mmCIF file of C-alpha atoms in Angstrom:
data_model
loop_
_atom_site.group_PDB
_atom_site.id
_atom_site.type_symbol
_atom_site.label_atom_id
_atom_site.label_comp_id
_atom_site.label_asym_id
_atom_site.label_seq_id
_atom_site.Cartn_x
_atom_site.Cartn_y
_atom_site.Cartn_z
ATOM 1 C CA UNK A 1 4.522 64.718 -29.891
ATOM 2 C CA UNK A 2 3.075 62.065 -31.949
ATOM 3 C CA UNK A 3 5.376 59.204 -33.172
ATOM 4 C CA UNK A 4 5.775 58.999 -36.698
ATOM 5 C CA UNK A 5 3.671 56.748 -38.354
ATOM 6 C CA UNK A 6 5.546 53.569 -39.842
ATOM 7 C CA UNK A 7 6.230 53.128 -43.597
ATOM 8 C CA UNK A 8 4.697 49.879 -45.025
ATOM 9 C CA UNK A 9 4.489 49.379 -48.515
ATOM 10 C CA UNK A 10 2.370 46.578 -49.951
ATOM 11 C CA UNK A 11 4.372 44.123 -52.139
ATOM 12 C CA UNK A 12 7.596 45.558 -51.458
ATOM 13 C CA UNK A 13 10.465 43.366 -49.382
ATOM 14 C CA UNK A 14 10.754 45.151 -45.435
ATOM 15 C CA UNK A 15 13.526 44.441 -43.083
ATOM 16 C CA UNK A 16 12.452 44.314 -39.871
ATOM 17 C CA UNK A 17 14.450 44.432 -36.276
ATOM 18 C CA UNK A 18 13.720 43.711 -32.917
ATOM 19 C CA UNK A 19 15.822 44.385 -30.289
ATOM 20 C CA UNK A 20 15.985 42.903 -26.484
ATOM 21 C CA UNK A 21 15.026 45.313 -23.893
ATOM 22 C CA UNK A 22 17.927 46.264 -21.871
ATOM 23 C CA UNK A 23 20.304 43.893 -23.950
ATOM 24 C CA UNK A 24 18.854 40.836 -22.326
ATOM 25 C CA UNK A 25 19.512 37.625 -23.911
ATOM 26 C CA UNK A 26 16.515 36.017 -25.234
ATOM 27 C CA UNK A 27 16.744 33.115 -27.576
ATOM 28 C CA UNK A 28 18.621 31.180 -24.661
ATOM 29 C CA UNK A 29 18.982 27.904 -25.932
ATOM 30 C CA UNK A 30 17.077 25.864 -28.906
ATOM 31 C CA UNK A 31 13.936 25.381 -27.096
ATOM 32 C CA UNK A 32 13.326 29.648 -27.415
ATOM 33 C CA UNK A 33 14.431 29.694 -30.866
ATOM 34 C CA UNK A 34 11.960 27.015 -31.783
ATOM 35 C CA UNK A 35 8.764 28.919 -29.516
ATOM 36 C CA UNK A 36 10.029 31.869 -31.417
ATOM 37 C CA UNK A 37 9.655 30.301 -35.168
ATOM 38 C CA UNK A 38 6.098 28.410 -34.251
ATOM 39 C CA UNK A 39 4.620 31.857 -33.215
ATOM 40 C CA UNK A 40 6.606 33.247 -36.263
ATOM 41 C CA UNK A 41 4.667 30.786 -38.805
ATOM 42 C CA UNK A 42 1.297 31.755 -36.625
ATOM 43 C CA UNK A 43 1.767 34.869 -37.614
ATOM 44 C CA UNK A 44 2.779 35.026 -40.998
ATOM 45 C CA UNK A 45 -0.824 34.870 -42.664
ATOM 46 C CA UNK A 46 -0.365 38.090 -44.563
ATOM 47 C CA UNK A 47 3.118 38.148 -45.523
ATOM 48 C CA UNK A 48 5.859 36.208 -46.678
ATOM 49 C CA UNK A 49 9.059 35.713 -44.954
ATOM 50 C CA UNK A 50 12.125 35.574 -46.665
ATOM 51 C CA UNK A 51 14.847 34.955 -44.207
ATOM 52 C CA UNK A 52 14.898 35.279 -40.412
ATOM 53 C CA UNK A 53 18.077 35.273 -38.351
ATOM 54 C CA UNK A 54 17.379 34.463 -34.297
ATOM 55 C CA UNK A 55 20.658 36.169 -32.414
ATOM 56 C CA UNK A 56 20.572 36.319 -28.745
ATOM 57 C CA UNK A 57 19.586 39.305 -27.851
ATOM 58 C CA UNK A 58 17.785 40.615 -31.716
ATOM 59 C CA UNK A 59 16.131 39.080 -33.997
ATOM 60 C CA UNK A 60 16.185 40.195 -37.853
ATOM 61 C CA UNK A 61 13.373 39.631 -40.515
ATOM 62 C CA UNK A 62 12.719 39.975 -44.531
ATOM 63 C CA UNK A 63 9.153 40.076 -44.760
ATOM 64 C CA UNK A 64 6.948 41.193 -48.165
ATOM 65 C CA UNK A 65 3.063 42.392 -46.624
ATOM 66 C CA UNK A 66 0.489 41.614 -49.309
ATOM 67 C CA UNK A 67 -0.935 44.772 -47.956
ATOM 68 C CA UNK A 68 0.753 47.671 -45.954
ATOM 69 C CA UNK A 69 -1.408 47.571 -42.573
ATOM 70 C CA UNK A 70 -0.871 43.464 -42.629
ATOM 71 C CA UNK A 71 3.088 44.003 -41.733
ATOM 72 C CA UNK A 72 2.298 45.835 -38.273
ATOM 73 C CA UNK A 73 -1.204 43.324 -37.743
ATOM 74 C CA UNK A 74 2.214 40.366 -38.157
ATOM 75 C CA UNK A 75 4.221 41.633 -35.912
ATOM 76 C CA UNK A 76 2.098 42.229 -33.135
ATOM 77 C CA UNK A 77 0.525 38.811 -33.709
ATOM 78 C CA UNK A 78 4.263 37.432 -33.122
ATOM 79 C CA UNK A 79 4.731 39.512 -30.560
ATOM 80 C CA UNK A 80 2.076 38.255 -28.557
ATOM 81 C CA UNK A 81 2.513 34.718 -29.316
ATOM 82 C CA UNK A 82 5.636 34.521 -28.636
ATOM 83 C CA UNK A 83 6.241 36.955 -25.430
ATOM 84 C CA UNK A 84 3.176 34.990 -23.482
ATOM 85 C CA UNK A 85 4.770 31.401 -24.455
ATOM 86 C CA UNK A 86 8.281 32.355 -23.001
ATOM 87 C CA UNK A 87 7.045 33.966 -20.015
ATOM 88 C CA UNK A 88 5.313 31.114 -19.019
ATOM 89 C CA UNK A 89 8.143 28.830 -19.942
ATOM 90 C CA UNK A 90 10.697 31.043 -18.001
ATOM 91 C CA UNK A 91 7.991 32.247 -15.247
ATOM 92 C CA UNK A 92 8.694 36.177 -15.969
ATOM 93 C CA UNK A 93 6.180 38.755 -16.605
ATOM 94 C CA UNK A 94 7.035 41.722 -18.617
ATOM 95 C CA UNK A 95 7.919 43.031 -22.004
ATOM 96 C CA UNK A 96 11.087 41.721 -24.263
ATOM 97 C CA UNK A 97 11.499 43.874 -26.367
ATOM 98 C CA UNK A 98 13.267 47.345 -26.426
ATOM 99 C CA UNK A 99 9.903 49.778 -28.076
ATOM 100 C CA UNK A 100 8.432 48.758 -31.414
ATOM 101 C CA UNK A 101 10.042 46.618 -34.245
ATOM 102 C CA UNK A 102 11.851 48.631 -36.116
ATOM 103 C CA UNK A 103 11.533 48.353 -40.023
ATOM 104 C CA UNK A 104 12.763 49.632 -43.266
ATOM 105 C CA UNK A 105 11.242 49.254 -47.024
ATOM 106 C CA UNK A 106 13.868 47.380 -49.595
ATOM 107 C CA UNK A 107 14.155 48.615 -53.331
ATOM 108 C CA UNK A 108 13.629 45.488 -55.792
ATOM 109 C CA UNK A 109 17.348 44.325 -57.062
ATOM 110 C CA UNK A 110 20.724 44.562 -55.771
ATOM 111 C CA UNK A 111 19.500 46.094 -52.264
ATOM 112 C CA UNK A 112 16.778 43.365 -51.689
ATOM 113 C CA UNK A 113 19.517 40.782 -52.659
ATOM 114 C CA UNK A 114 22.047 42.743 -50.474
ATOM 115 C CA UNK A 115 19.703 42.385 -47.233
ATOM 116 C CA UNK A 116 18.783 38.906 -48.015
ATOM 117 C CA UNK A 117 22.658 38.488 -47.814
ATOM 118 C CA UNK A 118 22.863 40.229 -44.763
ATOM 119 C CA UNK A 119 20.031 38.309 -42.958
ATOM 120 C CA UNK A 120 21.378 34.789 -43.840
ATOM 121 C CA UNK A 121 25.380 35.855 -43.064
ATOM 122 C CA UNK A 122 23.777 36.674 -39.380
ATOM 123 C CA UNK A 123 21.800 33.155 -39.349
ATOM 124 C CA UNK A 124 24.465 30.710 -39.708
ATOM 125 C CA UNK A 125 27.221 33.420 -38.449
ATOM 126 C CA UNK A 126 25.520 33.173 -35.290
ATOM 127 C CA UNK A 127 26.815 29.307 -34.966
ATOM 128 C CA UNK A 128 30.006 27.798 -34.445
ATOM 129 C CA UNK A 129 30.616 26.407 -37.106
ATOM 130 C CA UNK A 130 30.376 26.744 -40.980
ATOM 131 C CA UNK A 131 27.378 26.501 -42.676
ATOM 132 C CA UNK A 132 26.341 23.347 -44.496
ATOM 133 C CA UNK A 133 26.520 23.182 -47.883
ATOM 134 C CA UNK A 134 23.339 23.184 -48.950
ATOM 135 C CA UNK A 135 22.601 26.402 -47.619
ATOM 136 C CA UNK A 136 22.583 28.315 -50.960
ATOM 137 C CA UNK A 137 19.412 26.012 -51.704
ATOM 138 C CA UNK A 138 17.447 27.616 -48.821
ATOM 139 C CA UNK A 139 18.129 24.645 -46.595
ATOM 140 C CA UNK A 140 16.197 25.827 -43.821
ATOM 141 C CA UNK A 141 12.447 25.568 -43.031
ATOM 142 C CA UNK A 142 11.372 25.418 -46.848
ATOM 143 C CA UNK A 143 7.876 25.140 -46.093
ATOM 144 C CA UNK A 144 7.651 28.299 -44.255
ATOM 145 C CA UNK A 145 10.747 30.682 -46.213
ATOM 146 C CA UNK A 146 9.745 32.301 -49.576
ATOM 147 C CA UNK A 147 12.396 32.630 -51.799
ATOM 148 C CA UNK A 148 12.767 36.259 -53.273
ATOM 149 C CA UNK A 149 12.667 37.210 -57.312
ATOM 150 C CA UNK A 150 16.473 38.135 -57.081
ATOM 151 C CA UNK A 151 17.437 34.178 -55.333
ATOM 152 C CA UNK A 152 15.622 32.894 -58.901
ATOM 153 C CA UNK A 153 17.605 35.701 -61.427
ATOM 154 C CA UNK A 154 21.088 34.157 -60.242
ATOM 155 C CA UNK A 155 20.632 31.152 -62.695
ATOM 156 C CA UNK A 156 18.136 29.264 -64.661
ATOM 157 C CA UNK A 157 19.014 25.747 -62.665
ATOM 158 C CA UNK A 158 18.692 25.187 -58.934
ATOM 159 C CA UNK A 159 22.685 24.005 -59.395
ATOM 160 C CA UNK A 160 23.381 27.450 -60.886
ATOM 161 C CA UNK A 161 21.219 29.673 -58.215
ATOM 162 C CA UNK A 162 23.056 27.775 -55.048
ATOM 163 C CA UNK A 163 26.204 28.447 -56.998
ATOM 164 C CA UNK A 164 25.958 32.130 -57.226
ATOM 165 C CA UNK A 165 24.563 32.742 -54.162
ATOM 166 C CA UNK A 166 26.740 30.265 -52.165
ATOM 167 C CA UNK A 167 29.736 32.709 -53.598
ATOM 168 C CA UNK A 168 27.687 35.766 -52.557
ATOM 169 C CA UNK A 169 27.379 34.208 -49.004
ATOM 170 C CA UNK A 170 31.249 33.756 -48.901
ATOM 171 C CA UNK A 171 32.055 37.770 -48.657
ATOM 172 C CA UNK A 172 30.389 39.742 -46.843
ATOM 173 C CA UNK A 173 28.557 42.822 -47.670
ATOM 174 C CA UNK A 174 30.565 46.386 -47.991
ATOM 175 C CA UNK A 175 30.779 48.598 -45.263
ATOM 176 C CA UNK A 176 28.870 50.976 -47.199
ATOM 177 C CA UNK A 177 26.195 48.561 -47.584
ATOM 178 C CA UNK A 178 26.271 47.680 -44.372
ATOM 179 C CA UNK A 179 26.102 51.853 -43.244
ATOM 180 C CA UNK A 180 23.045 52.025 -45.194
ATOM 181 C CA UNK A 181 20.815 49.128 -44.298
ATOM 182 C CA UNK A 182 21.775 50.168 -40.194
ATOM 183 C CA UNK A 183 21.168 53.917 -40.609
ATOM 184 C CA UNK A 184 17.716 53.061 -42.829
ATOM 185 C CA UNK A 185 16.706 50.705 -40.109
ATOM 186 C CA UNK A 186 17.978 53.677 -36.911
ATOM 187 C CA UNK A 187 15.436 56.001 -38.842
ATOM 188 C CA UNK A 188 12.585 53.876 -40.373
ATOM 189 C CA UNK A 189 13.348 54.614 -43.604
ATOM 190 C CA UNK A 190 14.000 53.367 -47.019
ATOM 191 C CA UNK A 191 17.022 50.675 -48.170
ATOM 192 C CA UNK A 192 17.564 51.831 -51.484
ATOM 193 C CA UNK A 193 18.399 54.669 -54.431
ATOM 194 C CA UNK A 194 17.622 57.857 -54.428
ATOM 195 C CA UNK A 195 15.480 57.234 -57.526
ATOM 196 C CA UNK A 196 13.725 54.773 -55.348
ATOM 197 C CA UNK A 197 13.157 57.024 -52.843
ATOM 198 C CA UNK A 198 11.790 59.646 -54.611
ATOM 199 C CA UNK A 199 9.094 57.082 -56.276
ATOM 200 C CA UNK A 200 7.803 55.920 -52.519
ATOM 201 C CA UNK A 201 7.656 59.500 -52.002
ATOM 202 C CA UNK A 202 4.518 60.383 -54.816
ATOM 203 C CA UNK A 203 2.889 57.403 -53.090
ATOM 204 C CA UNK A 204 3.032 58.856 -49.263
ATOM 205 C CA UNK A 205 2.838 61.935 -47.591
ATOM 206 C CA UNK A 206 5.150 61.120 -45.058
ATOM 207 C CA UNK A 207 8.763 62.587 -46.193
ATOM 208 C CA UNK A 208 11.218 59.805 -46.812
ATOM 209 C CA UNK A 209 14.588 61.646 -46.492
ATOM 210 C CA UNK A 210 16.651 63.247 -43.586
ATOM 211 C CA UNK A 211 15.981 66.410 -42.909
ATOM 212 C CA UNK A 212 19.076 69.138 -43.848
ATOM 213 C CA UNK A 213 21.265 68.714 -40.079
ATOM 214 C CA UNK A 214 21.030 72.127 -38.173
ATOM 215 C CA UNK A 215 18.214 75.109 -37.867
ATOM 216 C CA UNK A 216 16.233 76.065 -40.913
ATOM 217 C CA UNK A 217 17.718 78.947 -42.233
ATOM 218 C CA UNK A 218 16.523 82.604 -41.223
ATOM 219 C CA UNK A 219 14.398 84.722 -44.270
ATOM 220 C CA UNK A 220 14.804 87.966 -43.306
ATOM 221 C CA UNK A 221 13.100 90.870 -45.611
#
């Protein structure tokens, strides 16, 4: 059976996911994590990238394609970058990651602020200790991370947007939240409303929602 082909939708925010094969620890110590963002900026030509979190074993990304095919022409550009550079450093052959990236469109709003959220938390969660307090301001790589029309709505100063967010980093997201953004990712589909949903759906034939669980009922007559 033919895999489903992915959802990309020009202009729109997508979380993306890649995932070790087998578990396997990849970014093993800063050296990876820096091979990992130089092959990252190589291959951002076509999109933007507005966070990144590097965990050991997965790797999550907010990236906006200026056009839909230019998301899967990024990730395969990373993905051979980067896979060739650490084999050679580590001397391995082989693949790294578990299948393809997996990646979900964002609705505009609460939900693309919601996953930015989520993406940062991971980032500096994944140290030992707090972050530093600048990191509402984007502290990180500014010349390569693009911040997203919801960062600039939480004020009309840079004091005021660091503020906000800084408060929103604080908490993390609801379980809910949390439930939706994993299952949306599981099934390559859509982080949003249902009203959102149903938009993407006029502009693709693929269908966007789950299918009813058990067999299609019988029509007799």
């Amino acid at each position: 059976m033919a895999r489903q082909a992915r959802l990309a939708v020009a202009g729109h925010m997508h979380y993306v996911l890649l995932r070790s094969h087998n578990g396997m620890r990849v970014m093993t110590d800063p050296a990876d994590r820096q091979l990992f963002l130089d092959a990252l900026r190589e291959a951002c030509t076509e999109v933007r990238l507005h966070a990144r979190a590097l965990l050991d074993s997965q790797v999550h990304l907010l990236l906006r394609p200026d056009e839909g095919p230019a998301l899967s022409r990024a990730m395969q550009a990373l993905g051979r970058r980067f896979v060739a550079a650490y084999n050679r450093r580590h001397r391995r052959s082989g693949t790294l990651w578990d299948g393809r990236f997996r990646a979900a469109v964002v609705e505009p709003g609460e939900w693309s602020l919601a996953a930015l959220r989520r993406v940062d938390r991971l980032d500096w969660l994944q140290g030992s200790e707090p972050p530093p307090q600048p990191l509402a301001g984007r502290w990180r790589e500014a010349t390569m991370l693009v911040d997203p029309p919801e960062l600039w709505a939480l004020g009309n100063t840079p004091f005021e947007r660091e503020g906000a967010y800084a408060a929103l980093l604080a908490q993390p997201l609801p379980e809910r939240w949390e439930r939706s953004i994993e299952e949306a990712l599981r099934a390559g589909r859509v982080i949003g409303s249902e009203a959102f949903v149903r938009g993407l759906a006029k502009q693709t034939a693929r269908r966007l929602e789950p299918r009813p669980r058990g067999r299609p009922r019988l029509i007799t007559g």
